[in-house]
mmCIF file of C-alpha atoms in Angstrom:
data_model
loop_
_atom_site.group_PDB
_atom_site.id
_atom_site.type_symbol
_atom_site.label_atom_id
_atom_site.label_comp_id
_atom_site.label_asym_id
_atom_site.label_seq_id
_atom_site.Cartn_x
_atom_site.Cartn_y
_atom_site.Cartn_z
ATOM 1 C CA MET A 1282 287.824 269.247 115.412
ATOM 2 C CA LEU A 1283 291.273 269.053 113.814
ATOM 3 C CA GLU A 1284 292.110 265.873 115.734
ATOM 4 C CA VAL A 1285 288.837 264.269 114.614
ATOM 5 C CA VAL A 1286 289.500 265.147 110.969
ATOM 6 C CA ASN A 1287 293.082 263.866 111.071
ATOM 7 C CA GLY A 1288 291.905 260.631 112.627
ATOM 8 C CA TRP A 1289 289.525 260.059 109.712
ATOM 9 C CA ARG A 1290 292.160 260.485 107.011
ATOM 10 C CA SER A 1291 293.311 256.881 107.415
ATOM 11 C CA PHE A 1292 289.930 255.594 106.179
ATOM 12 C CA SER A 1293 288.739 255.395 102.586
ATOM 13 C CA PRO A 1294 285.954 257.813 101.527
ATOM 14 C CA VAL A 1295 283.427 254.963 101.535
ATOM 15 C CA VAL A 1296 284.312 253.964 105.110
ATOM 16 C CA GLN A 1297 284.253 257.628 106.130
ATOM 17 C CA ALA A 1298 280.773 257.991 104.638
ATOM 18 C CA LEU A 1299 279.605 254.840 106.431
ATOM 19 C CA LEU A 1300 280.921 256.012 109.805
ATOM 20 C CA ALA A 1301 279.467 259.496 109.331
ATOM 21 C CA THR A 1302 276.015 258.233 108.400
ATOM 22 C CA LEU A 1303 276.035 255.718 111.243
ATOM 23 C CA PHE A 1304 276.621 258.766 113.451
ATOM 24 C CA THR A 1305 273.667 260.639 111.911
ATOM 25 C CA TRP A 1306 271.495 257.527 112.277
ATOM 26 C CA GLY A 1307 272.601 257.272 115.897
ATOM 27 C CA LEU A 1308 271.410 260.805 116.595
ATOM 28 C CA THR A 1309 268.065 259.925 114.996
ATOM 29 C CA ALA A 1310 267.835 257.011 117.442
ATOM 30 C CA LEU A 1311 268.857 259.286 120.317
ATOM 31 C CA GLY A 1312 266.047 261.671 119.428
ATOM 32 C CA ALA A 1313 263.600 258.790 119.159
ATOM 33 C CA SER A 1314 264.601 257.663 122.655
ATOM 34 C CA ALA A 1315 262.877 260.782 124.012
ATOM 35 C CA VAL A 1316 259.700 258.699 123.973
ATOM 36 C CA PHE A 1317 260.942 256.951 127.114
ATOM 37 C CA TRP A 1318 261.074 260.149 129.157
ATOM 38 C CA MET A 1319 258.749 262.634 127.423
ATOM 39 C CA ARG A 1320 255.102 262.177 128.343
ATOM 40 C CA SER A 1321 253.915 264.755 125.835
ATOM 41 C CA TYR A 1322 255.290 267.369 123.491
ATOM 42 C CA SER A 1323 254.430 270.902 122.518
ATOM 43 C CA GLN A 1324 253.346 271.557 118.947
ATOM 44 C CA ARG A 1325 255.225 274.853 119.196
ATOM 45 C CA LEU A 1326 258.386 272.922 120.003
ATOM 46 C CA LEU A 1327 257.878 270.501 117.130
ATOM 47 C CA ASP A 1328 257.290 273.357 114.660
ATOM 48 C CA ALA A 1329 260.407 275.142 115.905
ATOM 49 C CA LEU A 1330 262.475 271.957 115.513
ATOM 50 C CA LEU A 1331 261.177 271.439 111.994
ATOM 51 C CA GLY A 1332 262.067 275.022 111.084
ATOM 52 C CA PHE A 1333 265.529 274.547 112.604
ATOM 53 C CA ALA A 1334 266.063 271.371 110.560
ATOM 54 C CA GLY A 1335 264.980 273.185 107.404
ATOM 55 C CA GLY A 1336 267.490 275.967 108.011
ATOM 56 C CA ILE A 1337 270.335 273.498 108.437
ATOM 57 C CA MET A 1338 269.390 271.697 105.220
ATOM 58 C CA ILE A 1339 269.197 274.926 103.199
ATOM 59 C CA ALA A 1340 272.596 276.130 104.411
ATOM 60 C CA ALA A 1341 274.183 272.706 103.858
ATOM 61 C CA SER A 1342 272.834 272.616 100.317
ATOM 62 C CA TYR A 1343 274.820 275.703 99.417
ATOM 63 C CA TRP A 1344 278.017 275.737 101.492
ATOM 64 C CA SER A 1345 278.643 271.991 101.589
ATOM 65 C CA LEU A 1346 277.338 270.992 98.155
ATOM 66 C CA LEU A 1347 276.648 273.679 95.554
ATOM 67 C CA ALA A 1348 279.626 275.937 96.293
ATOM 68 C CA PRO A 1349 282.160 273.065 95.962
ATOM 69 C CA ALA A 1350 280.349 271.828 92.829
ATOM 70 C CA ILE A 1351 280.675 275.235 91.151
ATOM 71 C CA GLU A 1352 284.316 275.542 92.226
ATOM 72 C CA MET A 1353 285.105 272.162 90.662
ATOM 73 C CA SER A 1354 283.839 273.434 87.305
ATOM 74 C CA SER A 1355 285.414 276.903 87.561
ATOM 75 C CA GLN A 1356 287.889 276.220 84.777
ATOM 76 C CA THR A 1357 285.209 275.323 82.223
ATOM 77 C CA ASP A 1358 283.287 277.671 79.918
ATOM 78 C CA LEU A 1359 280.057 277.090 81.840
ATOM 79 C CA PRO A 1360 281.035 276.597 85.495
ATOM 80 C CA TRP A 1361 277.418 276.725 86.624
ATOM 81 C CA LEU A 1362 276.192 273.971 84.290
ATOM 82 C CA PRO A 1363 277.102 270.736 86.159
ATOM 83 C CA ALA A 1364 275.751 272.039 89.478
ATOM 84 C CA SER A 1365 272.561 273.259 87.788
ATOM 85 C CA VAL A 1366 271.942 270.003 85.940
ATOM 86 C CA GLY A 1367 272.631 267.949 89.052
ATOM 87 C CA PHE A 1368 270.456 270.227 91.202
ATOM 88 C CA LEU A 1369 267.426 269.857 88.933
ATOM 89 C CA ALA A 1370 268.005 266.113 88.557
ATOM 90 C CA GLY A 1371 268.073 265.718 92.337
ATOM 91 C CA GLY A 1372 264.785 267.555 92.684
ATOM 92 C CA LEU A 1373 263.163 265.461 89.945
ATOM 93 C CA PHE A 1374 264.410 262.258 91.569
ATOM 94 C CA LEU A 1375 262.845 263.180 94.917
ATOM 95 C CA ARG A 1376 259.655 264.224 93.137
ATOM 96 C CA ALA A 1377 259.434 260.740 91.607
ATOM 97 C CA VAL A 1378 260.084 259.076 94.977
ATOM 98 C CA ASP A 1379 257.488 261.346 96.591
ATOM 99 C CA ALA A 1380 254.913 260.470 93.949
ATOM 100 C CA LEU A 1381 255.476 256.695 94.090
ATOM 101 C CA MET A 1382 256.288 255.826 97.717
ATOM 102 C CA PRO A 1383 253.232 255.779 100.019
ATOM 103 C CA HIS A 1384 253.779 258.114 102.974
ATOM 104 C CA LEU A 1385 252.032 260.448 105.390
ATOM 105 C CA HIS A 1386 253.434 263.655 106.841
ATOM 106 C CA LEU A 1387 253.235 264.393 110.563
ATOM 107 C CA GLY A 1388 249.978 265.989 111.634
ATOM 108 C CA PHE A 1389 248.130 264.997 108.455
ATOM 109 C CA GLY A 1390 245.019 262.824 108.326
ATOM 110 C CA MET A 1391 245.023 259.464 106.552
ATOM 111 C CA GLU A 1392 242.999 261.008 103.720
ATOM 112 C CA GLU A 1393 246.056 263.204 102.986
ATOM 113 C CA ALA A 1394 248.447 260.277 102.447
ATOM 114 C CA GLU A 1395 250.633 260.680 99.361
ATOM 115 C CA GLY A 1396 252.146 258.250 96.877
ATOM 116 C CA LEU A 1397 250.577 255.130 95.449
ATOM 117 C CA PRO A 1398 247.371 253.933 97.179
ATOM 118 C CA THR A 1399 248.007 251.412 99.950
ATOM 119 C CA ARG A 1400 246.434 249.762 102.991
ATOM 120 C CA TRP A 1401 249.560 250.205 105.105
ATOM 121 C CA LYS A 1402 249.092 251.401 108.679
ATOM 122 C CA ARG A 1403 249.472 255.040 109.691
ATOM 123 C CA ALA A 1404 252.674 254.335 111.646
ATOM 124 C CA VAL A 1405 254.370 252.830 108.602
ATOM 125 C CA LEU A 1406 253.337 255.759 106.418
ATOM 126 C CA LEU A 1407 254.700 258.253 108.965
ATOM 127 C CA VAL A 1408 258.052 256.460 109.082
ATOM 128 C CA LEU A 1409 258.230 256.353 105.293
ATOM 129 C CA ALA A 1410 257.696 260.128 105.140
ATOM 130 C CA ILE A 1411 260.758 260.696 107.351
ATOM 131 C CA THR A 1412 262.649 258.025 105.397
ATOM 132 C CA ILE A 1413 262.120 259.981 102.173
ATOM 133 C CA HIS A 1414 263.411 263.022 104.061
ATOM 134 C CA ASN A 1415 266.558 261.131 105.088
ATOM 135 C CA ILE A 1416 267.520 259.849 101.624
ATOM 136 C CA PRO A 1417 269.033 263.155 100.436
ATOM 137 C CA GLU A 1418 270.677 263.733 103.820
ATOM 138 C CA GLY A 1419 272.565 260.436 103.678
ATOM 139 C CA LEU A 1420 273.346 260.984 100.004
ATOM 140 C CA ALA A 1421 274.714 264.467 100.722
ATOM 141 C CA VAL A 1422 277.068 263.148 103.403
ATOM 142 C CA GLY A 1423 278.295 260.308 101.188
ATOM 143 C CA VAL A 1424 278.892 262.562 98.184
ATOM 144 C CA ALA A 1425 280.692 265.115 100.370
ATOM 145 C CA PHE A 1426 283.142 262.489 101.641
ATOM 146 C CA GLY A 1427 283.605 261.154 98.130
ATOM 147 C CA ALA A 1428 284.398 264.658 96.862
ATOM 148 C CA ALA A 1429 286.797 265.242 99.749
ATOM 149 C CA GLY A 1430 288.565 262.000 98.909
ATOM 150 C CA ALA A 1431 289.033 263.190 95.329
ATOM 151 C CA GLY A 1432 290.605 266.431 96.592
ATOM 152 C CA MET A 1433 288.834 268.665 94.090
ATOM 153 C CA GLY A 1434 287.858 272.311 94.400
ATOM 154 C CA ASP A 1435 286.612 273.541 97.769
ATOM 155 C CA ALA A 1436 285.610 270.049 98.916
ATOM 156 C CA ASP A 1437 287.685 268.909 101.896
ATOM 157 C CA LEU A 1438 287.427 266.389 104.698
ATOM 158 C CA ALA A 1439 286.795 269.006 107.388
ATOM 159 C CA GLY A 1440 283.848 270.329 105.374
ATOM 160 C CA ALA A 1441 282.431 266.824 104.996
ATOM 161 C CA VAL A 1442 282.760 266.216 108.747
ATOM 162 C CA ALA A 1443 281.036 269.545 109.422
ATOM 163 C CA LEU A 1444 278.200 268.526 107.098
ATOM 164 C CA ALA A 1445 277.775 265.192 108.900
ATOM 165 C CA LEU A 1446 277.713 267.026 112.222
ATOM 166 C CA GLY A 1447 275.053 269.458 110.975
ATOM 167 C CA ILE A 1448 272.892 266.676 109.547
ATOM 168 C CA GLY A 1449 273.255 264.761 112.798
ATOM 169 C CA ILE A 1450 272.156 267.762 114.859
ATOM 170 C CA GLN A 1451 268.946 268.134 112.900
ATOM 171 C CA ASN A 1452 268.318 264.368 112.955
ATOM 172 C CA PHE A 1453 267.810 264.460 116.712
ATOM 173 C CA PRO A 1454 264.500 266.374 116.501
ATOM 174 C CA GLU A 1455 263.453 264.215 113.538
ATOM 175 C CA GLY A 1456 263.645 261.052 115.646
ATOM 176 C CA LEU A 1457 261.708 262.769 118.417
ATOM 177 C CA ALA A 1458 259.121 264.028 115.933
ATOM 178 C CA VAL A 1459 258.315 260.444 114.902
ATOM 179 C CA SER A 1460 258.450 258.491 118.180
ATOM 180 C CA VAL A 1461 256.625 260.859 120.549
ATOM 181 C CA PRO A 1462 253.577 261.462 118.300
ATOM 182 C CA LEU A 1463 253.309 257.708 117.656
ATOM 183 C CA HIS A 1464 253.230 257.058 121.390
ATOM 184 C CA ARG A 1465 250.622 259.774 121.828
ATOM 185 C CA GLU A 1466 248.447 257.937 119.292
ATOM 186 C CA GLY A 1467 248.477 254.800 121.480
ATOM 187 C CA MET A 1468 251.565 252.887 120.365
ATOM 188 C CA GLY A 1469 253.840 251.386 123.038
ATOM 189 C CA ARG A 1470 257.013 253.236 123.982
ATOM 190 C CA PHE A 1471 259.450 250.639 122.652
ATOM 191 C CA LYS A 1472 257.571 250.221 119.390
ATOM 192 C CA SER A 1473 257.400 254.005 118.985
ATOM 193 C CA PHE A 1474 261.155 254.198 119.552
ATOM 194 C CA TRP A 1475 261.730 251.393 117.054
ATOM 195 C CA TYR A 1476 259.811 253.187 114.312
ATOM 196 C CA GLY A 1477 261.500 256.487 115.165
ATOM 197 C CA GLN A 1478 265.038 255.173 114.785
ATOM 198 C CA LEU A 1479 264.052 253.037 111.796
ATOM 199 C CA SER A 1480 263.463 256.198 109.757
ATOM 200 C CA GLY A 1481 267.223 256.859 109.854
ATOM 201 C CA VAL A 1482 268.331 253.436 108.582
ATOM 202 C CA VAL A 1483 268.309 254.686 104.993
ATOM 203 C CA GLU A 1484 271.074 257.226 105.664
ATOM 204 C CA PRO A 1485 274.020 254.756 105.825
ATOM 205 C CA VAL A 1486 272.702 253.065 102.679
ATOM 206 C CA ALA A 1487 272.384 256.368 100.812
ATOM 207 C CA GLY A 1488 275.710 257.627 102.173
ATOM 208 C CA VAL A 1489 277.729 254.602 101.076
ATOM 209 C CA SER A 1490 275.969 254.610 97.688
ATOM 210 C CA GLY A 1491 276.827 258.280 97.185
ATOM 211 C CA ALA A 1492 280.490 257.771 98.063
ATOM 212 C CA LEU A 1493 280.749 254.753 95.761
ATOM 213 C CA VAL A 1494 279.185 256.565 92.798
ATOM 214 C CA VAL A 1495 281.414 259.641 92.993
ATOM 215 C CA GLY A 1496 284.449 257.384 93.368
ATOM 216 C CA LEU A 1497 283.886 256.069 89.847
ATOM 217 C CA SER A 1498 284.944 259.273 88.100
ATOM 218 C CA SER A 1499 285.935 262.778 89.099
ATOM 219 C CA ALA A 1500 283.767 264.113 86.259
ATOM 220 C CA ILE A 1501 280.668 262.950 88.137
ATOM 221 C CA LEU A 1502 281.476 264.928 91.286
ATOM 222 C CA PRO A 1503 279.953 268.362 90.528
ATOM 223 C CA TYR A 1504 276.812 266.714 89.170
ATOM 224 C CA ALA A 1505 276.546 264.469 92.246
ATOM 225 C CA LEU A 1506 277.011 267.377 94.663
ATOM 226 C CA GLY A 1507 274.332 269.349 92.802
ATOM 227 C CA PHE A 1508 272.061 266.286 92.808
ATOM 228 C CA ALA A 1509 272.282 265.953 96.587
ATOM 229 C CA ALA A 1510 271.600 269.669 97.018
ATOM 230 C CA GLY A 1511 268.541 269.563 94.746
ATOM 231 C CA ALA A 1512 267.147 266.564 96.597
ATOM 232 C CA MET A 1513 267.569 268.320 99.957
ATOM 233 C CA ILE A 1514 265.982 271.571 98.784
ATOM 234 C CA PHE A 1515 263.018 269.618 97.388
ATOM 235 C CA VAL A 1516 262.448 268.037 100.799
ATOM 236 C CA VAL A 1517 262.731 271.390 102.580
ATOM 237 C CA VAL A 1518 260.277 273.176 100.283
ATOM 238 C CA GLU A 1519 257.825 270.312 99.804
ATOM 239 C CA GLU A 1520 257.789 268.924 103.338
ATOM 240 C CA VAL A 1521 259.757 270.565 106.145
ATOM 241 C CA ILE A 1522 258.764 274.219 105.785
ATOM 242 C CA PRO A 1523 255.051 273.579 105.063
ATOM 243 C CA GLU A 1524 254.790 271.255 108.084
ATOM 244 C CA SER A 1525 256.462 273.799 110.340
ATOM 245 C CA GLN A 1526 253.986 276.493 109.258
ATOM 246 C CA ARG A 1527 250.848 274.344 109.415
ATOM 247 C CA SER A 1528 249.860 274.664 113.080
ATOM 248 C CA GLY A 1529 249.834 278.427 113.572
ATOM 249 C CA HIS A 1530 253.412 278.917 114.760
ATOM 250 C CA ALA A 1531 254.763 280.339 111.515
ATOM 251 C CA ASP A 1532 256.834 283.150 113.040
ATOM 252 C CA LEU A 1533 258.509 280.849 115.553
ATOM 253 C CA ALA A 1534 259.256 278.242 112.872
ATOM 254 C CA THR A 1535 260.667 280.913 110.559
ATOM 255 C CA MET A 1536 263.010 282.265 113.240
ATOM 256 C CA ALA A 1537 264.102 278.717 114.089
ATOM 257 C CA CYS A 1538 264.854 278.203 110.391
ATOM 258 C CA LEU A 1539 267.126 281.252 110.440
ATOM 259 C CA VAL A 1540 268.904 279.912 113.524
ATOM 260 C CA GLY A 1541 269.392 276.519 111.873
ATOM 261 C CA PHE A 1542 270.798 278.216 108.766
ATOM 262 C CA VAL A 1543 273.316 280.173 110.860
ATOM 263 C CA VAL A 1544 274.339 277.071 112.848
ATOM 264 C CA MET A 1545 275.126 275.146 109.654
ATOM 265 C CA MET A 1546 276.868 278.153 108.133
ATOM 266 C CA ILE A 1547 279.117 278.429 111.195
ATOM 267 C CA LEU A 1548 279.862 274.709 111.127
ATOM 268 C CA ASP A 1549 280.772 274.682 107.454
ATOM 269 C CA VAL A 1550 282.586 278.002 107.180
ATOM 270 C CA GLY A 1551 284.112 278.052 110.648
ATOM 271 C CA LEU A 1552 285.108 274.409 110.942
ATOM 272 C CA GLY A 1553 285.322 273.403 107.295
#
């Protein structure tokens, strides 16, 4: 891990964010490639993977984003204020995206599609749902590398690398969760794979954008870290956890969430 971190120090924060989010996108594509060798999937497995992803996102929101944001403001009269404002702003931003962008969550009928009314196909709506999910993940990675580049508070490069690794781990089941169900609904394997990996394309865009924004001013950093955390928690509460509990495997999904939380905690605290 130390060798990997030292090797990244020669790159600018924006390039680091790009490389990290290309890695997380790559793991989304790797998960989507399961459509070529999986003939079917267990709903229990999918629910467990969703719970696991939710646990990673919750842990990352605190250790990789909120804790450094609060530390950056520790010398002010209200050290909690920037993180709180950013956190709520991130949640409101994702709420607006959720309300406007047409999308459909896995396992839902077309009558349950959200966002503005549209005639888009079910496959497109499913991909857009995962795309919304991936916006805060890419943003979190980009902001983390931007904060590490500024050298403020508890934010460091090892922590940003650990965050990218955690996000990448939970992207693998996300790619699988898109491509395999699409194939089960009658879509060809290659097309199912294409849509599955396509859901991760937004992460490099969001990651580079996040790194660029926080590079403008160090004063933005705690707000940006809180923003990314709020956006991720919104996705977990609004989408990931409810989907994992929907099919009657609530206990399994809950335990998987705890495991995901511990995995991300170990990555961030142990490696970062």
